[in-house]
Short mmCIF file of C-alpha atoms in Angstrom, two decimals:
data_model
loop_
_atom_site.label_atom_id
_atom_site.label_comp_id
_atom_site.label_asym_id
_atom_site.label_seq_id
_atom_site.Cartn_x
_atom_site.Cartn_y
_atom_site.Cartn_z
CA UNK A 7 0.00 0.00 0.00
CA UNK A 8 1.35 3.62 -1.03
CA UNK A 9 1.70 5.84 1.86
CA UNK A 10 1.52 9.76 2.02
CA UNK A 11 3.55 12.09 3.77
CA UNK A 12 4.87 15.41 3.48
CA UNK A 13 8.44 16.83 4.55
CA UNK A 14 9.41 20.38 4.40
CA UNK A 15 12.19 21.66 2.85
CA UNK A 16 14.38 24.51 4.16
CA UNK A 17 15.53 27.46 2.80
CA UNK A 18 17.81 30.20 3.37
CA UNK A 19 20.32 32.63 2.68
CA UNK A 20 18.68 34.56 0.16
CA UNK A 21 17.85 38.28 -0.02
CA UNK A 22 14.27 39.31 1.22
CA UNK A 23 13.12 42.57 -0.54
CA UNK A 24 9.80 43.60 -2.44
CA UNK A 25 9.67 44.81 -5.79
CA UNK A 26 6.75 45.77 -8.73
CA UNK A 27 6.03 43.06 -10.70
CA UNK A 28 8.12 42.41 -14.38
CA UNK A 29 6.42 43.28 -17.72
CA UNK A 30 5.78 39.53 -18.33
CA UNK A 31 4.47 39.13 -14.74
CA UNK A 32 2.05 42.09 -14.79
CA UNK A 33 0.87 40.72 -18.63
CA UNK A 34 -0.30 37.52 -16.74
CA UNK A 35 -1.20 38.85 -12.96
CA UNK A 36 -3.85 40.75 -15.25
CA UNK A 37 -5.16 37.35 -16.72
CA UNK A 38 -5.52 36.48 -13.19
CA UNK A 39 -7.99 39.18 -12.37
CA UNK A 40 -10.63 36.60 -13.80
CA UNK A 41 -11.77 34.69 -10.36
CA UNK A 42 -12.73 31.65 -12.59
CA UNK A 43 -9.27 30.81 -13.91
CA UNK A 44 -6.94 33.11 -10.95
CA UNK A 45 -6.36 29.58 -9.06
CA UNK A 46 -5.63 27.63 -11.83
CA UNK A 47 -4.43 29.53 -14.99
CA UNK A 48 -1.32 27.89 -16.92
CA UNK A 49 0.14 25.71 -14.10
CA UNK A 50 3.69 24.22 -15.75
CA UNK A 51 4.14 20.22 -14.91
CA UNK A 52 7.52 18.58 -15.13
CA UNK A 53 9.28 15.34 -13.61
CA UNK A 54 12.10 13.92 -13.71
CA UNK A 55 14.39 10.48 -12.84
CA UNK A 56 16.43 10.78 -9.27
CA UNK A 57 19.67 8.79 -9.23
CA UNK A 58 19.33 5.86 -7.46
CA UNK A 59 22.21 6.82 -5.02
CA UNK A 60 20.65 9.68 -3.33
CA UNK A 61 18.81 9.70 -0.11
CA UNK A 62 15.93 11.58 0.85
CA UNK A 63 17.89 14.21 2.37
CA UNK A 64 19.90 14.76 -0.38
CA UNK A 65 16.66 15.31 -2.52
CA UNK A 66 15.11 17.66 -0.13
CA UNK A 67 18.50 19.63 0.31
CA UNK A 68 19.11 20.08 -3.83
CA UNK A 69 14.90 21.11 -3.69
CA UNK A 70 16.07 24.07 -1.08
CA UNK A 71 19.11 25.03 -2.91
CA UNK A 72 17.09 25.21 -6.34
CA UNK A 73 14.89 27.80 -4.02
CA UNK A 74 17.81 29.95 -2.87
CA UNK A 75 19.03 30.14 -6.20
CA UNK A 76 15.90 31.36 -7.93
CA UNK A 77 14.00 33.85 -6.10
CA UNK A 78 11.22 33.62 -8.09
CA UNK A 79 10.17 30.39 -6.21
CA UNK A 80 10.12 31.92 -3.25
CA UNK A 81 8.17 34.97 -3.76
CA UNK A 82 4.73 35.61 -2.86
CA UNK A 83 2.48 38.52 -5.05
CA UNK A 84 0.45 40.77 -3.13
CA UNK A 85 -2.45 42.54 -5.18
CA UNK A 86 -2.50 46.62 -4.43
CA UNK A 87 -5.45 49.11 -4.07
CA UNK A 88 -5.04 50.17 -8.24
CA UNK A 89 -5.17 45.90 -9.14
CA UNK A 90 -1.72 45.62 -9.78
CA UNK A 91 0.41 43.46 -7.15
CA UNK A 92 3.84 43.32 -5.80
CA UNK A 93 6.00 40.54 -5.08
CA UNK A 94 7.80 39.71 -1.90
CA UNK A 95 11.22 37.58 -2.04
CA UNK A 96 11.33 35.58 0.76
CA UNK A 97 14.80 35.52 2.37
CA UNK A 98 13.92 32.36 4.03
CA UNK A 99 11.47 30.02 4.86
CA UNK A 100 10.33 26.10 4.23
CA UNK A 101 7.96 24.45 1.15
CA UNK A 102 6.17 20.87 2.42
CA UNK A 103 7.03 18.21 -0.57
CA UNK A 104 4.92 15.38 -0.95
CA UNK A 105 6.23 12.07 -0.63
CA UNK A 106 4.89 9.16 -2.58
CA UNK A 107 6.28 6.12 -0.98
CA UNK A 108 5.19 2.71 -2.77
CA UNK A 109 6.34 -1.27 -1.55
CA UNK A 110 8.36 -2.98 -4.27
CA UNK A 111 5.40 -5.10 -4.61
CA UNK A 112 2.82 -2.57 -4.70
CA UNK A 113 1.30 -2.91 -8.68
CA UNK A 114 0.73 1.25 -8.70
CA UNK A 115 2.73 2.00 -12.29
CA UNK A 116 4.96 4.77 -10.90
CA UNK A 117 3.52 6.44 -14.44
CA UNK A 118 0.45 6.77 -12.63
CA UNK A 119 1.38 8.15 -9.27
CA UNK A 120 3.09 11.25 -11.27
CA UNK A 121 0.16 11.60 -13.21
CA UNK A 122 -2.31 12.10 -10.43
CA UNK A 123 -0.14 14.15 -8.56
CA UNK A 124 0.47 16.41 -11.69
CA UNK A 125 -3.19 16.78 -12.20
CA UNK A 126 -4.41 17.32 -8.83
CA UNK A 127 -1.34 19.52 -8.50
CA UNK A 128 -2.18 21.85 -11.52
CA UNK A 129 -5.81 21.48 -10.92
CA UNK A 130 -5.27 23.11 -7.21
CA UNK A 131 -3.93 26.13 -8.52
CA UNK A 132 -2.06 28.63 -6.03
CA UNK A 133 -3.24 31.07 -3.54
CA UNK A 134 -0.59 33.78 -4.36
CA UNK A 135 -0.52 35.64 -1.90
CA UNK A 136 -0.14 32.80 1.04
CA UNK A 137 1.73 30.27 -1.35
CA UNK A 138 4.90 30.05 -2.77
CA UNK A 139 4.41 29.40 -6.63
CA UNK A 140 5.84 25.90 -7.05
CA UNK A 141 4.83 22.38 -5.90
CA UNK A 142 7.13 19.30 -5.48
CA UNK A 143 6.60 15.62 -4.79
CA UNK A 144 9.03 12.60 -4.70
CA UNK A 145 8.22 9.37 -5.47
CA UNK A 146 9.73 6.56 -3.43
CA UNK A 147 10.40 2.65 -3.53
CA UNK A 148 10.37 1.63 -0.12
CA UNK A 149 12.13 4.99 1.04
CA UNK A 150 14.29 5.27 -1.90
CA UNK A 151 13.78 8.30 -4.13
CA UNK A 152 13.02 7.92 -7.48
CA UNK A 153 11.07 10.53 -9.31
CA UNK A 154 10.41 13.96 -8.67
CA UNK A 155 7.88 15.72 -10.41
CA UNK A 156 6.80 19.49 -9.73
CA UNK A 157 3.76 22.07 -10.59
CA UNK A 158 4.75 26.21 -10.97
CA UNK A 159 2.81 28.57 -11.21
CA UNK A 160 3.22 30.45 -15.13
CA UNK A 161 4.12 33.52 -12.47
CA UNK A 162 6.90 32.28 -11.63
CA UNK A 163 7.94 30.24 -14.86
CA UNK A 164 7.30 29.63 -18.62
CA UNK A 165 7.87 26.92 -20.64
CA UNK A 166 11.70 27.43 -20.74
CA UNK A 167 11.96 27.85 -17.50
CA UNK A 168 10.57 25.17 -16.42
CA UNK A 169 13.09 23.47 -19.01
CA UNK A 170 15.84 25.66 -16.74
CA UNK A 171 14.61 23.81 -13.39
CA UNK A 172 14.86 20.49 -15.00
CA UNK A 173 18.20 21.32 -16.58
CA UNK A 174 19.62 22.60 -12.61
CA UNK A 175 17.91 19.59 -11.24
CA UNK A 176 19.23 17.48 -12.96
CA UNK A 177 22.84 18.75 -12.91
CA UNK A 178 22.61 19.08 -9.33
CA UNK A 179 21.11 15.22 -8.71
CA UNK A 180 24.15 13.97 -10.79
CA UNK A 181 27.02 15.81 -9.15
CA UNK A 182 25.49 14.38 -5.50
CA UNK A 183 25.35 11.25 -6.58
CA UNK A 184 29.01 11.83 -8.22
CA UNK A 185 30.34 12.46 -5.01
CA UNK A 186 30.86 16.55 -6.57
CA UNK A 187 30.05 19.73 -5.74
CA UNK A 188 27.01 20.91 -7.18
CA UNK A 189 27.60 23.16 -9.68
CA UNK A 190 27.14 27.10 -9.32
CA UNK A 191 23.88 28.80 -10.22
CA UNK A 192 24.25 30.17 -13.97
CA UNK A 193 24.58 34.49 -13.90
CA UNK A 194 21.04 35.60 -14.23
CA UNK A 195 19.49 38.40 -13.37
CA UNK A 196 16.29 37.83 -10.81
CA UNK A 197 12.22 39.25 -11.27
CA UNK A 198 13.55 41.92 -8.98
CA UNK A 199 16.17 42.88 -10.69
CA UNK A 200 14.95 43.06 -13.93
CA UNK A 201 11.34 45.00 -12.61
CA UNK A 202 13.93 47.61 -11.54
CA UNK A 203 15.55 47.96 -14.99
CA UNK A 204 12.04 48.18 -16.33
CA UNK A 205 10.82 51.03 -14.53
CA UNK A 206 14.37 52.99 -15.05
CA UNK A 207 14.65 55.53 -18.27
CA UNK A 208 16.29 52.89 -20.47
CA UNK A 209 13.45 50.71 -19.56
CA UNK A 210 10.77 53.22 -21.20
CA UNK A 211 12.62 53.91 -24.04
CA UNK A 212 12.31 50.03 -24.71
CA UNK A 213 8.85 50.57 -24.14
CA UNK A 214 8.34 53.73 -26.54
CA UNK A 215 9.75 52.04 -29.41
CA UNK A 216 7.90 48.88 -28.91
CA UNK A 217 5.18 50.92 -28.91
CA UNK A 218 6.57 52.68 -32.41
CA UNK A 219 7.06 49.16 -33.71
CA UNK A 220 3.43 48.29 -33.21
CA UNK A 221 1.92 51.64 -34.64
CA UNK A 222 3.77 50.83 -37.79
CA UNK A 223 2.58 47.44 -37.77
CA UNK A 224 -1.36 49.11 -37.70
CA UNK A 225 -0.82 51.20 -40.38
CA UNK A 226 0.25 48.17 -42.52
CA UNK A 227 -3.15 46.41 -41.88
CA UNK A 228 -5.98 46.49 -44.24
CA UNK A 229 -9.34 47.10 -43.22
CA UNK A 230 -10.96 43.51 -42.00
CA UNK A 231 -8.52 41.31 -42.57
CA UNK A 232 -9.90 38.25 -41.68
CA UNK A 233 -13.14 38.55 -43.16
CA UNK A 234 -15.95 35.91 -42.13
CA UNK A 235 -15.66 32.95 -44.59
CA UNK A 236 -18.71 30.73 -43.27
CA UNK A 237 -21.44 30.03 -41.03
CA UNK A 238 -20.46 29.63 -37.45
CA UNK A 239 -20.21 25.95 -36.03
CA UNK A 240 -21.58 25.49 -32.68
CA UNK A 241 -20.08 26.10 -30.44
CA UNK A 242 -18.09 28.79 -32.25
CA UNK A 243 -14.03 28.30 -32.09
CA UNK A 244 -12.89 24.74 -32.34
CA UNK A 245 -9.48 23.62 -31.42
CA UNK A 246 -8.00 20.87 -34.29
CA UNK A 247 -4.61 19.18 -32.85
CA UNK A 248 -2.10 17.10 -35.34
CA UNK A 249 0.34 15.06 -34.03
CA UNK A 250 3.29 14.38 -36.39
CA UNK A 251 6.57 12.60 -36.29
CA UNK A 252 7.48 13.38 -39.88
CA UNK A 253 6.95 17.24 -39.20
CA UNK A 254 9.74 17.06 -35.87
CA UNK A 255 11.54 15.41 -39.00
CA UNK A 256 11.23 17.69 -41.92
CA UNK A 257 11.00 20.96 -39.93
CA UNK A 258 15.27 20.93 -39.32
CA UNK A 259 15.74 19.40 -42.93
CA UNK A 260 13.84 22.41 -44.39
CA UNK A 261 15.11 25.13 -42.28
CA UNK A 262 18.35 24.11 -43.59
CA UNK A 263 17.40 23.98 -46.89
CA UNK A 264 16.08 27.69 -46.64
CA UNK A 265 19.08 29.26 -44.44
CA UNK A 266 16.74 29.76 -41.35
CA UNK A 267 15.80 28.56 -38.04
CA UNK A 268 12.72 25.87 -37.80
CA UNK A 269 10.58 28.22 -35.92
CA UNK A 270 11.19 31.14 -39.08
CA UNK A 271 10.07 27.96 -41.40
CA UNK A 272 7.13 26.89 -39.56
CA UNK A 273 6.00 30.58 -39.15
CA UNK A 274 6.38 30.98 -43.00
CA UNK A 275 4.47 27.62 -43.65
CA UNK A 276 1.48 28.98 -41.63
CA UNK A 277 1.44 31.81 -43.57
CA UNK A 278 1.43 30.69 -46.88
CA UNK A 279 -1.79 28.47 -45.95
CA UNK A 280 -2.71 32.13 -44.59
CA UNK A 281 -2.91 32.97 -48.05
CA UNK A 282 -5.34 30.64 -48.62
CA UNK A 283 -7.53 31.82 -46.17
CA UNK A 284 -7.06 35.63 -46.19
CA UNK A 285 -8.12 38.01 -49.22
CA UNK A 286 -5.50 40.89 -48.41
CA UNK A 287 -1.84 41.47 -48.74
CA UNK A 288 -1.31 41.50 -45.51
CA UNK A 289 -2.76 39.61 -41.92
CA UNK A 290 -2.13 40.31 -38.06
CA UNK A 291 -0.25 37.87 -36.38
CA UNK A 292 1.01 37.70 -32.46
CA UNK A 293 4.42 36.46 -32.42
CA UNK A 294 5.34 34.77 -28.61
CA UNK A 295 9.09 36.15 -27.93
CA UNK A 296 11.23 34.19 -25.42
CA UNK A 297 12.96 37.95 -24.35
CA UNK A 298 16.36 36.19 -23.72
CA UNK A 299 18.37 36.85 -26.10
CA UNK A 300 20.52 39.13 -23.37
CA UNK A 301 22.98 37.21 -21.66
CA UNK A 302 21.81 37.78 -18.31
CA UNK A 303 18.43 37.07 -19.63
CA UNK A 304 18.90 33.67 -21.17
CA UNK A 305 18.89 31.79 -17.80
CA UNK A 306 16.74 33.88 -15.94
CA UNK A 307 13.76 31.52 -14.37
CA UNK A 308 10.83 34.17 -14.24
CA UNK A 309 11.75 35.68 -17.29
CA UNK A 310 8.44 35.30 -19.24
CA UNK A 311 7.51 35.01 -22.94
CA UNK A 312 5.47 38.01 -24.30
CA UNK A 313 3.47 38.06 -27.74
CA UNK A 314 3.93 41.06 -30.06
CA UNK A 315 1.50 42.04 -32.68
CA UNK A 316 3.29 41.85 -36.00
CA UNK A 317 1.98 42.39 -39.98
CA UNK A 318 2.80 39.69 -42.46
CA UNK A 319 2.76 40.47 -45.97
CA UNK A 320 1.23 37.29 -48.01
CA UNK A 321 2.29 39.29 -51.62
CA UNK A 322 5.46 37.09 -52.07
CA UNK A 323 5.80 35.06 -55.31
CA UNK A 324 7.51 32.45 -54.10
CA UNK A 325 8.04 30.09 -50.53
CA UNK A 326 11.68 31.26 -50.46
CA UNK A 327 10.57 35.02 -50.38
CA UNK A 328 7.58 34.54 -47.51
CA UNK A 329 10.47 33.05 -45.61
CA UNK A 330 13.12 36.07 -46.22
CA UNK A 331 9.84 38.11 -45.12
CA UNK A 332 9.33 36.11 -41.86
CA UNK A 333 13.00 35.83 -40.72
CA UNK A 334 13.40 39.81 -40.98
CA UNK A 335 9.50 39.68 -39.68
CA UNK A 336 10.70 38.03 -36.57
CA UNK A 337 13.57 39.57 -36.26
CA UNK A 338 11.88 43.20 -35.57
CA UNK A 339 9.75 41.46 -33.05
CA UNK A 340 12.31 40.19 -31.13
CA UNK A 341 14.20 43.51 -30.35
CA UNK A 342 10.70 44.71 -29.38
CA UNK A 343 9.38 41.47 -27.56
CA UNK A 344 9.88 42.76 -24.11
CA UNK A 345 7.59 45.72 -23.44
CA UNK A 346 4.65 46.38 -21.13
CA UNK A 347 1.55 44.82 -22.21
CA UNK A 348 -0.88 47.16 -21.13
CA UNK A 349 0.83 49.85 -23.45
CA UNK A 350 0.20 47.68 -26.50
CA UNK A 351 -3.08 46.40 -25.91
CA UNK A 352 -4.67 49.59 -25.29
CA UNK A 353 -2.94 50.33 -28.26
CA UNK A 354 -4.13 47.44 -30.31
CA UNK A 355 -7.70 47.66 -28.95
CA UNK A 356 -8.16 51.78 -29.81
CA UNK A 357 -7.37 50.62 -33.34
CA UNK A 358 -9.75 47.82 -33.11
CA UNK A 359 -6.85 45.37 -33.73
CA UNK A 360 -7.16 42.99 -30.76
CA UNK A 361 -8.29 40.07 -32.01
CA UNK A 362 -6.51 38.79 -34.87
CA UNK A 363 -4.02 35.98 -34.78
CA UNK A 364 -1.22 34.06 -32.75
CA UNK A 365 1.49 32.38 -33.36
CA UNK A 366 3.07 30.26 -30.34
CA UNK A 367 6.66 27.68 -31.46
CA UNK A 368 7.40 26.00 -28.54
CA UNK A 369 8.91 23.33 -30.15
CA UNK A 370 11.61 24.54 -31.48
CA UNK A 371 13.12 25.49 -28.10
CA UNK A 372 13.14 21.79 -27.34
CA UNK A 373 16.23 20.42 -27.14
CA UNK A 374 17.27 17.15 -28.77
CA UNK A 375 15.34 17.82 -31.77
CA UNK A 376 15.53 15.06 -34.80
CA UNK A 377 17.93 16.85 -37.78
CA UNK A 378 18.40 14.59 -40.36
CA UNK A 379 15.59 12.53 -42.25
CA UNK A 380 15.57 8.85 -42.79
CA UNK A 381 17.33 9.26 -46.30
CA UNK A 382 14.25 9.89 -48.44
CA UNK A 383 11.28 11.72 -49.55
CA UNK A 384 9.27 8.28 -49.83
CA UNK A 385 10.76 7.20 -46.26
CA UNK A 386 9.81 10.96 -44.50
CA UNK A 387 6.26 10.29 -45.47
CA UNK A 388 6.07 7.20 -44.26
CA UNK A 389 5.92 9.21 -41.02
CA UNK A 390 2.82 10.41 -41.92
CA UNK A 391 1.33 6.97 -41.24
CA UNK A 392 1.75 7.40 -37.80
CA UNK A 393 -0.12 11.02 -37.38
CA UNK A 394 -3.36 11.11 -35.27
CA UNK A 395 -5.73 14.14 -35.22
CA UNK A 396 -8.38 14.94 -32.55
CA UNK A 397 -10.45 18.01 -31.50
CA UNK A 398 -9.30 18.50 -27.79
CA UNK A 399 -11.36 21.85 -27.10
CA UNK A 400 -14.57 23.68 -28.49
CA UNK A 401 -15.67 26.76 -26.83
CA UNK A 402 -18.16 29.64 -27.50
CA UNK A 403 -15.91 32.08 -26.86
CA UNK A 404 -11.73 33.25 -27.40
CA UNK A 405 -9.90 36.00 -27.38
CA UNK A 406 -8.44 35.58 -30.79
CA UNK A 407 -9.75 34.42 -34.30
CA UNK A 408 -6.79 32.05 -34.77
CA UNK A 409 -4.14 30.93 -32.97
CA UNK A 410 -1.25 28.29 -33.94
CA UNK A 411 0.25 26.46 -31.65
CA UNK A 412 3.82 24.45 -32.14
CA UNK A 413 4.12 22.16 -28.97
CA UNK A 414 5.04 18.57 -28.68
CA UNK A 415 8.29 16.97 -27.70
CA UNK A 416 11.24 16.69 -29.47
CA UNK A 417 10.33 13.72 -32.08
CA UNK A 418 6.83 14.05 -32.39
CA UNK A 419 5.28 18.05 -32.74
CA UNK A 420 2.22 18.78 -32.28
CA UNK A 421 0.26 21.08 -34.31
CA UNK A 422 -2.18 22.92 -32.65
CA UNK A 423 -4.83 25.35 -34.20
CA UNK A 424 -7.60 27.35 -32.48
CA UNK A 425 -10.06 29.28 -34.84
CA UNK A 426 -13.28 31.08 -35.21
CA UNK A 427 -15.60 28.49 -37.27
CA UNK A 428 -15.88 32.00 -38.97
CA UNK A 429 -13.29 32.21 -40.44
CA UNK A 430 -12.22 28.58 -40.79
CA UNK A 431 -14.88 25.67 -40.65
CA UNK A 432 -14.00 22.33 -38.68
CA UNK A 433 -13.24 21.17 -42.04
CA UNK A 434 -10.81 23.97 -43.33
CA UNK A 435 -9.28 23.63 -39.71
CA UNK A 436 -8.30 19.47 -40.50
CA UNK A 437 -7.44 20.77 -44.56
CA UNK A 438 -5.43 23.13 -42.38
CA UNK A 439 -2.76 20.84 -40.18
CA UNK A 440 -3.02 18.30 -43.16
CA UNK A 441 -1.78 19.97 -45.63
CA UNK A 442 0.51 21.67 -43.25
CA UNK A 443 1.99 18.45 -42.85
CA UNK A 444 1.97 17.34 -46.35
CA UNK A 445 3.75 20.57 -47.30
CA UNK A 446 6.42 20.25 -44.35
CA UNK A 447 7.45 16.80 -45.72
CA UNK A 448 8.33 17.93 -49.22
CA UNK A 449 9.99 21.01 -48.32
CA UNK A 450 12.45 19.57 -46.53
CA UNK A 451 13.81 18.09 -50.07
CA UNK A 452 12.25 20.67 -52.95
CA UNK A 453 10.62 23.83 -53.38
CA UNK A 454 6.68 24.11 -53.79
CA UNK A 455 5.33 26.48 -55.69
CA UNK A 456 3.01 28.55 -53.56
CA UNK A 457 -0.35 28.06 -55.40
CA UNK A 458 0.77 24.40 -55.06
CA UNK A 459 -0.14 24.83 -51.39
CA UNK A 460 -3.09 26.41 -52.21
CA UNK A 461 -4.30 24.24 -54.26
CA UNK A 462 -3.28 20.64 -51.63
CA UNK A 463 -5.07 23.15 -49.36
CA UNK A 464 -8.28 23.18 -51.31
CA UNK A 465 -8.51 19.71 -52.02
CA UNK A 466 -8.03 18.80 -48.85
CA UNK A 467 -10.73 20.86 -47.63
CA UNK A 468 -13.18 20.02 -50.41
CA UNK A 469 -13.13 16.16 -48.80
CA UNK A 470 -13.22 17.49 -45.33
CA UNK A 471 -16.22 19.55 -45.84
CA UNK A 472 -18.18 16.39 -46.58
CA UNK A 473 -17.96 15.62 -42.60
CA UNK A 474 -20.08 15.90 -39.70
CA UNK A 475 -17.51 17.44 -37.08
CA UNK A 476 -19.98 18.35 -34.64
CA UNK A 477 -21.05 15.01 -33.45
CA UNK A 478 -17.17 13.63 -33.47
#
C-alpha cells in the first residue's frame, strides 16, 4: 500500500526585498484578475528520474538550494489598491514536498502516481498571496527516491523555465550522486532585478519604441482582414490538434534547406496556408518572444515570454521570399518582444486590432530535436502513417480568431490550431494541419510552388467539408 507524507524543505540565505512586478508578470497577474481561472491559470508540470544513489535528504536539500538560487520560487504577489500586485522575495522560509512512498510489490505504475499528482497539483492552482508558486513531490520505492515531479505557477515560470529547473535539477542530482560539488547557479538576473531595470529611463525607451514598432505594424493592416468565410459551427471556435513525427523530422531538414531557423520555417508555412484563407496582402499575427536573447536574460527563471502584434505580408511570389519576409518579420519582433503589455493592448484595442491571430513555437526550443531525415522523400512520409488528429477543445468564446500552436516533444510536434468556425470551418481547420503536414514533408527536399499549397489546401478541404464534425 502507497503511503503519504509530506516533509518540508528549508531554505535560506537569500535576499528578502519587495519589488513591482516584471512586464511579463504584470501581462499575466492581469489574466488572473478573472476569479474563474486566478487559481488555476497555466500551471507548468515537469518530472524527472532521481539517481538511485541519493537519499531523501539529499533530494530535499538540492529542492532548497534550487529555491535559494531562484527567487522567483520563493516569492509571494500581493495585489495593491489600483489591481496591480507586488511581489515579496522571501529571504527564508520552508515548502512541504509530498512524498509518494510505494512497496516494491505494490502494482501502482509509478507512471500513474506522477500523473495524479500532476493533475491534482495543476488542478489546485495557487493562492498567491499565502503560497509560494511551485509544488514538489518525490516518489519513493520503499524509502528510496526515485522521481520527482513538480507544478509552478506560469508567475513564476514559462515553458523554458521550467526546461531551466529540470536542466539545474538534474545537474545538481548527478554531481550528489558523483560524489561533486554541485555546480554554481548560472549568472542571471532575478524578477527583482529586472522589474527595476524596467521602470528605469532605459526601460521606457524600450517601451516607446515597442510601442513605435506596433503603430507601424497598424498602419500596414488592411481594413478587415480576416473577413468571415462561413457560417459559425456550434459552439463557435474549435481547437484541431495534429500530431506528427514526420513534421519534428522535416521541420530541421527544411530550415536548412532555406538558411533559417525551424521556428522562421514553420511561421512561413502557416502563412502561406494564410494565403489561402485571407483576401488581403497582408494579416495580423502575435508572435510569442522568449525575451532572452541578453545574456543575463537567457537563464533567468521568471523571465516570461510576451506576444507582439506583428503584420505579415502574403504578396510574395515564391516560398523562399515569404520566408526572407518572416525571418526579418521576426527579427523586428524580437528587439521589441519585451515591453509592457498594457501599453500595446490599449494600443491594439483603440485601433480595433485585438483580435486577430497568434502564433506560439514552442517546439523549437526543445532540445534534442531530430535533424536529419531517414534518407528519403518516400521514407519521411512514411511518417505520416503514424499522425493522429483529434479536436481536444470547443468553446463559444476566445480572445483571438486564430491561434497556432507548435508544442510537442522533441520527435513528435504537435500542431495545434484554435479558430473562429468563422473564419475557418471544422473542415478547413483538419485541410489546415493536413496539408501543413503534407507541405512540411516535401519542403524539406524541394521547393513548392506557392499556389501548389493552395491548391493541396483546397482539395483537402473540399473532402473534409463532406464531414459531420460536430457530433465527433
Amino acid at each position: 500500500m502507497i503511503t503519504i507524507h509530506t516533509a518540508d524543505v528549508e531554505f535560506y540565505g537569500g535576499r528578502a526585498r519587495t519589488a513591482p512586478l516584471t512586464w511579463g508578470q504584470e501581462a499575466i497577474w492581469e489574466v488572473l484578475h478573472d476569479g474563474d481561472v486566478a487559481r488555476t491559470y497555466a500551471v507548468l508540470t515537469r518530472w524527472m528520474p532521481i539517481p538511485l544513489l541519493l537519499s531523501v535528504g539529499d533530494v530535499l536539500q538540492i529542492i532548497g538550494e534550487l529555491l535559494r538560487r531562484h527567487e522567483g520560487l520563493r516569492t509571494r504577489y500581493h495585489p495593491t489598491a489600483s489591481g496591480d500586485a507586488t511581489q515579496e522575495v522571501l529571504g527564508s522560509g520552508s515548502l512541504p514536498v509530498e512524498m509518494h512512498d510505494r512497496p516494491v510489490d505494490d502494482p501502482t505504475e509509478y507512471s500513474t502516481i506522477v500523473t495524479d499528482y500532476l493533475v491534482r497539483a495543476a488542478s489546485a492552482g495557487f493562492d498567491h498571496a499565502e503560497e509560494l508558486p511551485i509544488r514538489f513531490s518525490v516518489t519513493l520505492q520503499d524509502g528510496i527516491p526515485i522521481l520527482l515531479a513538480f507544478a509552478v505557477s506560469h508567475l513564476a515560470a514559462d515553458f523554458v523555465s521550467a526546461e531551466l529547473l529540470v536542466a539545474d535539477l538534474a545537474a545538481m542530482f548527478r554531481a550528489r550522486a558523483d560524489g561533486k560539488p554541485v555546480p554554481p547557479a548560472r549568472r542571471a538576473l532575478q524578477p527583482a532585478d529586472l522589474a527595476l531595470l524596467e521602470s528605469r529611463p532605459e526601460g521606457q525607451l524600450r517601451n516607446i519604441e515597442a510601442a513605435r514598432f506596433i503603430r507601424r505594424q497598424l498602419d500596414r493592416l488592411g481594413p478587415d482582414p480576416l473577413p468571415a468565410r462561413a457560417t459559425p459551427a456550434t459552439p463557435r471556435f474549435y481547437r484541431g490538434r495534429l500530431e506528427s513525427d514526420a513534421v519534428a523530422v522535416a521541420a530541421g531538414v527544411a530550415a536548412r534547406r532555406y538558411r533559417t531557423t525551424p521556428s522562421v520555417f514553420l511561421l512561413a508555412l502557416t502563412s502561406a496556408l494564410m494565403r489561402c484563407v485571407v483576401p488581403g496582402p497582408t494579416y495580423p499575427i502575435d508572435l510569442m518572444q522568449g525575451n532572452r536573447t541578453e545574456p543575463e536574460l537567457t537563464g533567468m527563471v521568471a523571465n516570461l515570454s510576451q506576444s507582439i502584434l506583428t503584420v505579415i505580408d502574403l504578396t510574395a511570389e515564391t516560398f523562399t521570399e515569404l520566408v526572407g519576409h518572416c525571418a526579418a518579420v521576426v527579427a523586428e519582433a524580437r528587439t521589441h518582444g519585451r515591453h509592457r503589455k498594457r501599453m500595446a493592448h490599449d494600443m491594439i484595442c483603440r485601433a480595433g486590432a485585438d483580435r486577430g491571430c497568434q502564433f506560439n513555437d514552442i517546439w523549437s526550443q526543445l532540445p534534442g530535436r531530430p535533424t536529419r531525415p531517414d534518407a528519403t522523400l518516400r521514407d519521411l512520409a512514411r511518417l505520416r502513417a503514424s499522425s493522429t488528429f483529434d479536436w481536444p477543445e470547443r468553446v463559444t468564446d476566445k480572445n483571438k480568431d486564430l491561434f497556432m500552436g507548435i508544442h510537442g516533444a522533441a520527435e513528435r510536434v504537435q500542431l495545434s490550431l484554435f479558430a473562429d468556425t468563422v473564419l475557418l470551418p471544422p473542415g478547413d481547420i483538419r485541410a489546415f494541419l493536413d496539408t501543413f503536414e503534407r507541405a512540411a514533408v516535401v519542403l524539406a527536399f524541394e521547393d513548392v510552388a506557392l499556389d501548389q499549397v493552395a491548391a493541396w489546401f483546397a482539395e483537402s478541404s473540399s473532402r473534409y467539408a463532406q464531414v459531420d464534425w460536430t457530433s465527433g
